[in-house]
PDB file of C-alpha atoms in Angstrom:
ATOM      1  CA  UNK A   1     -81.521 -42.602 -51.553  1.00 57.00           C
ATOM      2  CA  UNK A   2     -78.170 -43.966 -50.091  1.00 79.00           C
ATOM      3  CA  UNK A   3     -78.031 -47.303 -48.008  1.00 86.00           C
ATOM      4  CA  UNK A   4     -76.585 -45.171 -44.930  1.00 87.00           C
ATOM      5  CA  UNK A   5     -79.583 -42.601 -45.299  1.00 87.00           C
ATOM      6  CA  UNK A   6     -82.203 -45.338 -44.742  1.00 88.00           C
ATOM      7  CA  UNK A   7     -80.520 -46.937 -41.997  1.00 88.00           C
ATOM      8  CA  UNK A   8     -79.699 -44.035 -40.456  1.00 86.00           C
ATOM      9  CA  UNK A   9     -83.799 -43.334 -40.624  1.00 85.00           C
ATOM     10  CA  UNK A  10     -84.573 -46.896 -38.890  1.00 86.00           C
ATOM     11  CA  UNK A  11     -82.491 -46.176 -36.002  1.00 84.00           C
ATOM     12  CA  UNK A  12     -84.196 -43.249 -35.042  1.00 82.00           C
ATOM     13  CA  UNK A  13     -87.290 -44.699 -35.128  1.00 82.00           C
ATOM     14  CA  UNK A  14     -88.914 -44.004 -38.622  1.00 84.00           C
ATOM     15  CA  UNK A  15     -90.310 -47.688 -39.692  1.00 87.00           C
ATOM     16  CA  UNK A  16     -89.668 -49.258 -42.931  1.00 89.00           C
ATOM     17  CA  UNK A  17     -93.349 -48.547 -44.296  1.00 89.00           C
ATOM     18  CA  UNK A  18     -92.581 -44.379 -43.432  1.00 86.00           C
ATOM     19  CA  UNK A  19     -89.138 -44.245 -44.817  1.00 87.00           C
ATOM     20  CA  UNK A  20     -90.243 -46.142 -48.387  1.00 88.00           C
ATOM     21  CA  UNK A  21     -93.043 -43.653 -48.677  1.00 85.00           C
ATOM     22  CA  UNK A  22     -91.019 -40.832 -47.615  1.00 81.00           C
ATOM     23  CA  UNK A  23     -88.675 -41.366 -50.543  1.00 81.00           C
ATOM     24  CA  UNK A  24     -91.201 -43.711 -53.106  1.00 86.00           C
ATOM     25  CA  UNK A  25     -89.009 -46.545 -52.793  1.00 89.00           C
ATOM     26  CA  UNK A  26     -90.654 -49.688 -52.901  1.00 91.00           C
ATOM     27  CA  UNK A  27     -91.288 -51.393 -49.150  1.00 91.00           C
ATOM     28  CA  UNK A  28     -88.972 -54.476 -50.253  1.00 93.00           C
ATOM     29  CA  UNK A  29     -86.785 -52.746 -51.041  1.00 92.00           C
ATOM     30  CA  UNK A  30     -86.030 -50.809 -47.764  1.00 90.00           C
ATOM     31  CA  UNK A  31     -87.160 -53.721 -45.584  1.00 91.00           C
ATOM     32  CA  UNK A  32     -84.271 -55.468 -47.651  1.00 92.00           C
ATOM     33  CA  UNK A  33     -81.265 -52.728 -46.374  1.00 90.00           C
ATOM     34  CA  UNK A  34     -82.449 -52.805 -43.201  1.00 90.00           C
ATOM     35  CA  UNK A  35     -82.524 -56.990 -42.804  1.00 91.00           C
ATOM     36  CA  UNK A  36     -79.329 -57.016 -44.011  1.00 91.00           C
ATOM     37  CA  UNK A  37     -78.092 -54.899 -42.079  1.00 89.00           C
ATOM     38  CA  UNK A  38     -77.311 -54.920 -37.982  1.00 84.00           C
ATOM     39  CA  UNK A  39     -79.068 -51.978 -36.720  1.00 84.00           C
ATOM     40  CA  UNK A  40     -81.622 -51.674 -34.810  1.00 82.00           C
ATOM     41  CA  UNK A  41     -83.945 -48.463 -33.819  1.00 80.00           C
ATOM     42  CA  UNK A  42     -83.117 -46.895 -30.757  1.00 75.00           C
ATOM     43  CA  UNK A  43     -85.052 -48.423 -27.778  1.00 67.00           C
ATOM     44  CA  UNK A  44     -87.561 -45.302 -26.144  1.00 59.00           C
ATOM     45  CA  UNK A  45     -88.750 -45.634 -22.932  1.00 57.00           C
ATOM     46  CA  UNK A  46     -92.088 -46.620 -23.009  1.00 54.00           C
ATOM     47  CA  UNK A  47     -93.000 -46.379 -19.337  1.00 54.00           C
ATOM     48  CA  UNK A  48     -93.982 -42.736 -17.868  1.00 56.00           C
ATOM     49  CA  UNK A  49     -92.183 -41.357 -15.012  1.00 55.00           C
ATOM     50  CA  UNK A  50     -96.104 -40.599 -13.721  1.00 51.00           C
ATOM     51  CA  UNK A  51     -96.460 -44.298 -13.483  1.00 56.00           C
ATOM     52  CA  UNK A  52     -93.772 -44.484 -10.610  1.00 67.00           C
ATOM     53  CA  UNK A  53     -95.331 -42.048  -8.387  1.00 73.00           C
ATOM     54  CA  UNK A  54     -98.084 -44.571  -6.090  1.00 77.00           C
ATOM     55  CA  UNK A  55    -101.637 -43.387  -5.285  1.00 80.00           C
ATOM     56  CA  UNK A  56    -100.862 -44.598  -1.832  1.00 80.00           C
ATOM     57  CA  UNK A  57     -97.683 -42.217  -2.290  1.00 81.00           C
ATOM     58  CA  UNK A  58     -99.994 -39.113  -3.589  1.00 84.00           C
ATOM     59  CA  UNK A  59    -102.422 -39.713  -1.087  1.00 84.00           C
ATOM     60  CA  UNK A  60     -99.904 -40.278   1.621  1.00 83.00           C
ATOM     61  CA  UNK A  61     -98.330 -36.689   1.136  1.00 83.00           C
ATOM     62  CA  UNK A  62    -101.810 -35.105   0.570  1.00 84.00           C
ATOM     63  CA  UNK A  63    -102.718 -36.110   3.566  1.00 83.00           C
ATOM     64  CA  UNK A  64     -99.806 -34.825   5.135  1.00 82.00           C
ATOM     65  CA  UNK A  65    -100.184 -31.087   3.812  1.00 83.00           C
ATOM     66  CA  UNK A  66     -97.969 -31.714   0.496  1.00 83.00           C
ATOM     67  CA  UNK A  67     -99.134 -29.686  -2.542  1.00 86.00           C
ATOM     68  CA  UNK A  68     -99.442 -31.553  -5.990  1.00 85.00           C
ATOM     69  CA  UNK A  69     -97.323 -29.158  -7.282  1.00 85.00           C
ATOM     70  CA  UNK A  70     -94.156 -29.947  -4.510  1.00 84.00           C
ATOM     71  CA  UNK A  71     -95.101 -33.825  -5.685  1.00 82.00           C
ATOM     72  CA  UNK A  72     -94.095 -33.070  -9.181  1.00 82.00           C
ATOM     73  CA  UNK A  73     -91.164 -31.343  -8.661  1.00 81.00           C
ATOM     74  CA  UNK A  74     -89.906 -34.042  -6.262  1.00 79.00           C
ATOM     75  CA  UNK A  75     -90.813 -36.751  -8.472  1.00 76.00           C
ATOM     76  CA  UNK A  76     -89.230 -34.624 -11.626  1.00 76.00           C
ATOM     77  CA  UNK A  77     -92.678 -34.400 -13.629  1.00 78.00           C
ATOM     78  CA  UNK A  78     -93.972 -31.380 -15.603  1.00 78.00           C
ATOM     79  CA  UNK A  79     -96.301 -29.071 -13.899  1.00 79.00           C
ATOM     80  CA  UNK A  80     -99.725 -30.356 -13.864  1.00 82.00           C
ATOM     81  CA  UNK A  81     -99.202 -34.393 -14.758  1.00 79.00           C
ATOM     82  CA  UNK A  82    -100.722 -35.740 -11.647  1.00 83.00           C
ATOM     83  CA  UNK A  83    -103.627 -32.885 -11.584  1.00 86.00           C
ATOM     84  CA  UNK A  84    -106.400 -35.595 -12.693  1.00 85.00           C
ATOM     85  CA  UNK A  85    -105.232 -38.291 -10.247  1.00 84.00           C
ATOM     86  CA  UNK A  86    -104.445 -36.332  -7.005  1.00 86.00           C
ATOM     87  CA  UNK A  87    -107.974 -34.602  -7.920  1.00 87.00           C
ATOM     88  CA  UNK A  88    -109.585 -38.218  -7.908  1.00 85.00           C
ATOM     89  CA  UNK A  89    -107.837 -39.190  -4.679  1.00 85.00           C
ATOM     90  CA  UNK A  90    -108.500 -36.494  -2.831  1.00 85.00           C
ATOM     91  CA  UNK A  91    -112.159 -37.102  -3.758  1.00 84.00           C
ATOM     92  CA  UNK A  92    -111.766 -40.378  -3.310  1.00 79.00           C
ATOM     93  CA  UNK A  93    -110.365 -39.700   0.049  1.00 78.00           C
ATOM     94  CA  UNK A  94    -113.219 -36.969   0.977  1.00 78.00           C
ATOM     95  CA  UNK A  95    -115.855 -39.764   0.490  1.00 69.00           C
ATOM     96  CA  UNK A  96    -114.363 -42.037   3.318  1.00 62.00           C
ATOM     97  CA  UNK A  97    -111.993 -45.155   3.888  1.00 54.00           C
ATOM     98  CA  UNK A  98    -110.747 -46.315  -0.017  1.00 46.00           C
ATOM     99  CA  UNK A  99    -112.257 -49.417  -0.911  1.00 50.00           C
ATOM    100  CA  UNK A 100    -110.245 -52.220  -2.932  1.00 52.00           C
ATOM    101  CA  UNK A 101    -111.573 -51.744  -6.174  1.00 51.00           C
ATOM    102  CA  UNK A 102    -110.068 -49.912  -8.739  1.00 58.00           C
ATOM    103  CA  UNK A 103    -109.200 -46.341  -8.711  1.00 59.00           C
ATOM    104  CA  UNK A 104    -111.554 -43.712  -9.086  1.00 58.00           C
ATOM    105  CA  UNK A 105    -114.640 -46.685  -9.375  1.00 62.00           C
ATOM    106  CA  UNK A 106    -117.503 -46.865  -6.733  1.00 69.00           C
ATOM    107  CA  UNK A 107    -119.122 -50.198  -6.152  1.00 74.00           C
ATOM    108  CA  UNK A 108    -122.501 -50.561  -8.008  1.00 81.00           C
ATOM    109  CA  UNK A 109    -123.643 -53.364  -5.143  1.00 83.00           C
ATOM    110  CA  UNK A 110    -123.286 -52.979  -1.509  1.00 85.00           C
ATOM    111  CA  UNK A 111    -121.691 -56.115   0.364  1.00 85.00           C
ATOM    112  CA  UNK A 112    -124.819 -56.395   2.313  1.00 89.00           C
ATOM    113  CA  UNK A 113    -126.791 -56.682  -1.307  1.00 91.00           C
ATOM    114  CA  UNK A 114    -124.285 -59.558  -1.888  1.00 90.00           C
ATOM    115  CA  UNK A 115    -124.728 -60.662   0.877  1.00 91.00           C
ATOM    116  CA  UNK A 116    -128.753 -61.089   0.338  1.00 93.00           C
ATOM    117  CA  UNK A 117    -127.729 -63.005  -2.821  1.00 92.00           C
ATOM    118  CA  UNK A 118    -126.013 -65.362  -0.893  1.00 91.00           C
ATOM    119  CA  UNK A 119    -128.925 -65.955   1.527  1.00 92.00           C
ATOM    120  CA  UNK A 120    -131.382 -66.062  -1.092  1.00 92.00           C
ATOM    121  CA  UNK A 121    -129.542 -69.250  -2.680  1.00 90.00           C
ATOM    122  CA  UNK A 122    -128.220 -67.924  -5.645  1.00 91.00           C
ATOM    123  CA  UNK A 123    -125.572 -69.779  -7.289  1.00 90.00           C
ATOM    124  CA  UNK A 124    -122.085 -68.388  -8.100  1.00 89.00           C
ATOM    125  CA  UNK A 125    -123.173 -67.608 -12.028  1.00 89.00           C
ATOM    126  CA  UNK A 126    -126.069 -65.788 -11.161  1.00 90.00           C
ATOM    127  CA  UNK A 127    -123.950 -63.594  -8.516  1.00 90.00           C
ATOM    128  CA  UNK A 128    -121.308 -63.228 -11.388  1.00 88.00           C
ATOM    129  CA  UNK A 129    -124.019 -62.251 -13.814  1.00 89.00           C
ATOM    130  CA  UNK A 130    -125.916 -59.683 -11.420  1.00 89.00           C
ATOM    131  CA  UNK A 131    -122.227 -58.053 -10.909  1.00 86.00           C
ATOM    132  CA  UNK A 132    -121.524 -57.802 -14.378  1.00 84.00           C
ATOM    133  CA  UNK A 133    -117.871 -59.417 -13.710  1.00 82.00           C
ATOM    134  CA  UNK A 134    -115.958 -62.645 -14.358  1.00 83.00           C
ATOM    135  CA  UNK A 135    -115.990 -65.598 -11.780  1.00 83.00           C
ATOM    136  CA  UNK A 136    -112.648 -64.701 -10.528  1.00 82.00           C
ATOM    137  CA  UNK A 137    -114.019 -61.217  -9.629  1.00 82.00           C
ATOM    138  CA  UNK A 138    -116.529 -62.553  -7.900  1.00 86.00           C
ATOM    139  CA  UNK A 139    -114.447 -65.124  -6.121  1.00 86.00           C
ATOM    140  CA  UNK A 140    -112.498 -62.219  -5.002  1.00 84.00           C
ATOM    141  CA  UNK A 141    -115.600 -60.065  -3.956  1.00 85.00           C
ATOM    142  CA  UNK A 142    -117.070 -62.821  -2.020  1.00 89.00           C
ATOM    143  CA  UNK A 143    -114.020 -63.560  -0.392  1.00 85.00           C
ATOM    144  CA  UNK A 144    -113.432 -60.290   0.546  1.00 82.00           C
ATOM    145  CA  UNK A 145    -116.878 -60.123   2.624  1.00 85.00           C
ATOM    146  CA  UNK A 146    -116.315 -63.381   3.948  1.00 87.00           C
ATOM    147  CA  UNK A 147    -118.077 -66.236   1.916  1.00 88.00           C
ATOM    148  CA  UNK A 148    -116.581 -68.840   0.659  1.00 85.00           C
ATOM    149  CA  UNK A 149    -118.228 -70.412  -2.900  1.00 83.00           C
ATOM    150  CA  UNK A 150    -117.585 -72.639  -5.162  1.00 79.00           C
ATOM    151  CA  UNK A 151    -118.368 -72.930  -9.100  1.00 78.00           C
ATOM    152  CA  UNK A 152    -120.596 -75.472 -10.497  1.00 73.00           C
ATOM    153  CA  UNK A 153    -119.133 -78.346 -12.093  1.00 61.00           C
ATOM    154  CA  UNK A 154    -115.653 -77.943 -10.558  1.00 53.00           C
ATOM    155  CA  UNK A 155    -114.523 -80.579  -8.834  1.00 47.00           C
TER     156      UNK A 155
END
């Protein structure tokens, strides 16, 4: 196996553990070419072109008569990429007003059931614990519906 052969495997991408087993060299041995030389693997693009494309976006044209298939072919994507999200928005979308959560979740407690928390004097760890969140979530969620707490023990 010739220096230029294993190098030229590391910049396309193979790593140094693939290439020695490949060829039963030892791993020190190509991890040895490869530091002492000055190539580096080709950088890939990790992020998707799906990721660009906004669920405000999708919903926006949706709404506007757009097909999920014209979405794709303006946004350059293969046929059927954005079939499971423009499915969950337009469900999403059917079911009423979005609510700021994540995509595609539904709220397991109703403000108003939050709001009876409040008024029953539980503390901000309880609240946290009955939503199954972290106190910054919970911050937020209170917030949101218009109550200000604040944690125990904080000054």
């Amino acid at each position: 196996m010739t220096r230029d052969i294993i190098l030229k495997r590391y910049e396309r991408g193979m790593k140094p553990a693939q290439i020695a087993a490949s060829d039963g060299l030892p791993l020190d041995f190509v991890k040895e070419i490869i530091a002492t030389s000055d190539v580096r693997p080709i950088k890939r693009c990790k992020q998707r072109k799906s990721v660009l494309v906004t669920d405000d976006e999708i919903a926006r044209r949706l709404q506007d008569g757009e097909t999920r298939y014209a979405i794709e072919q303006d946004f350059d994507l293969t046929p059927g990429t954005l079939a499971s999200r423009a499915n969950r928005i337009l469900r999403d979308l059917a079911d009423g007003p979005l609510k700021p959560t994540k995509p595609g979740r539904k709220l397991k407690h109703s403000d108003e059931e939050v709001k009876g928390w409040v008024d029953e004097g539980k503390t901000l760890a309880d609240i946290r614990k009955l939503l199954n969140t972290t106190y910054k979530a919970t911050e937020k969620r209170l917030a949101g519906i218009g109550i200000q707490m604040e944690r125990e023990g904080t000054r």
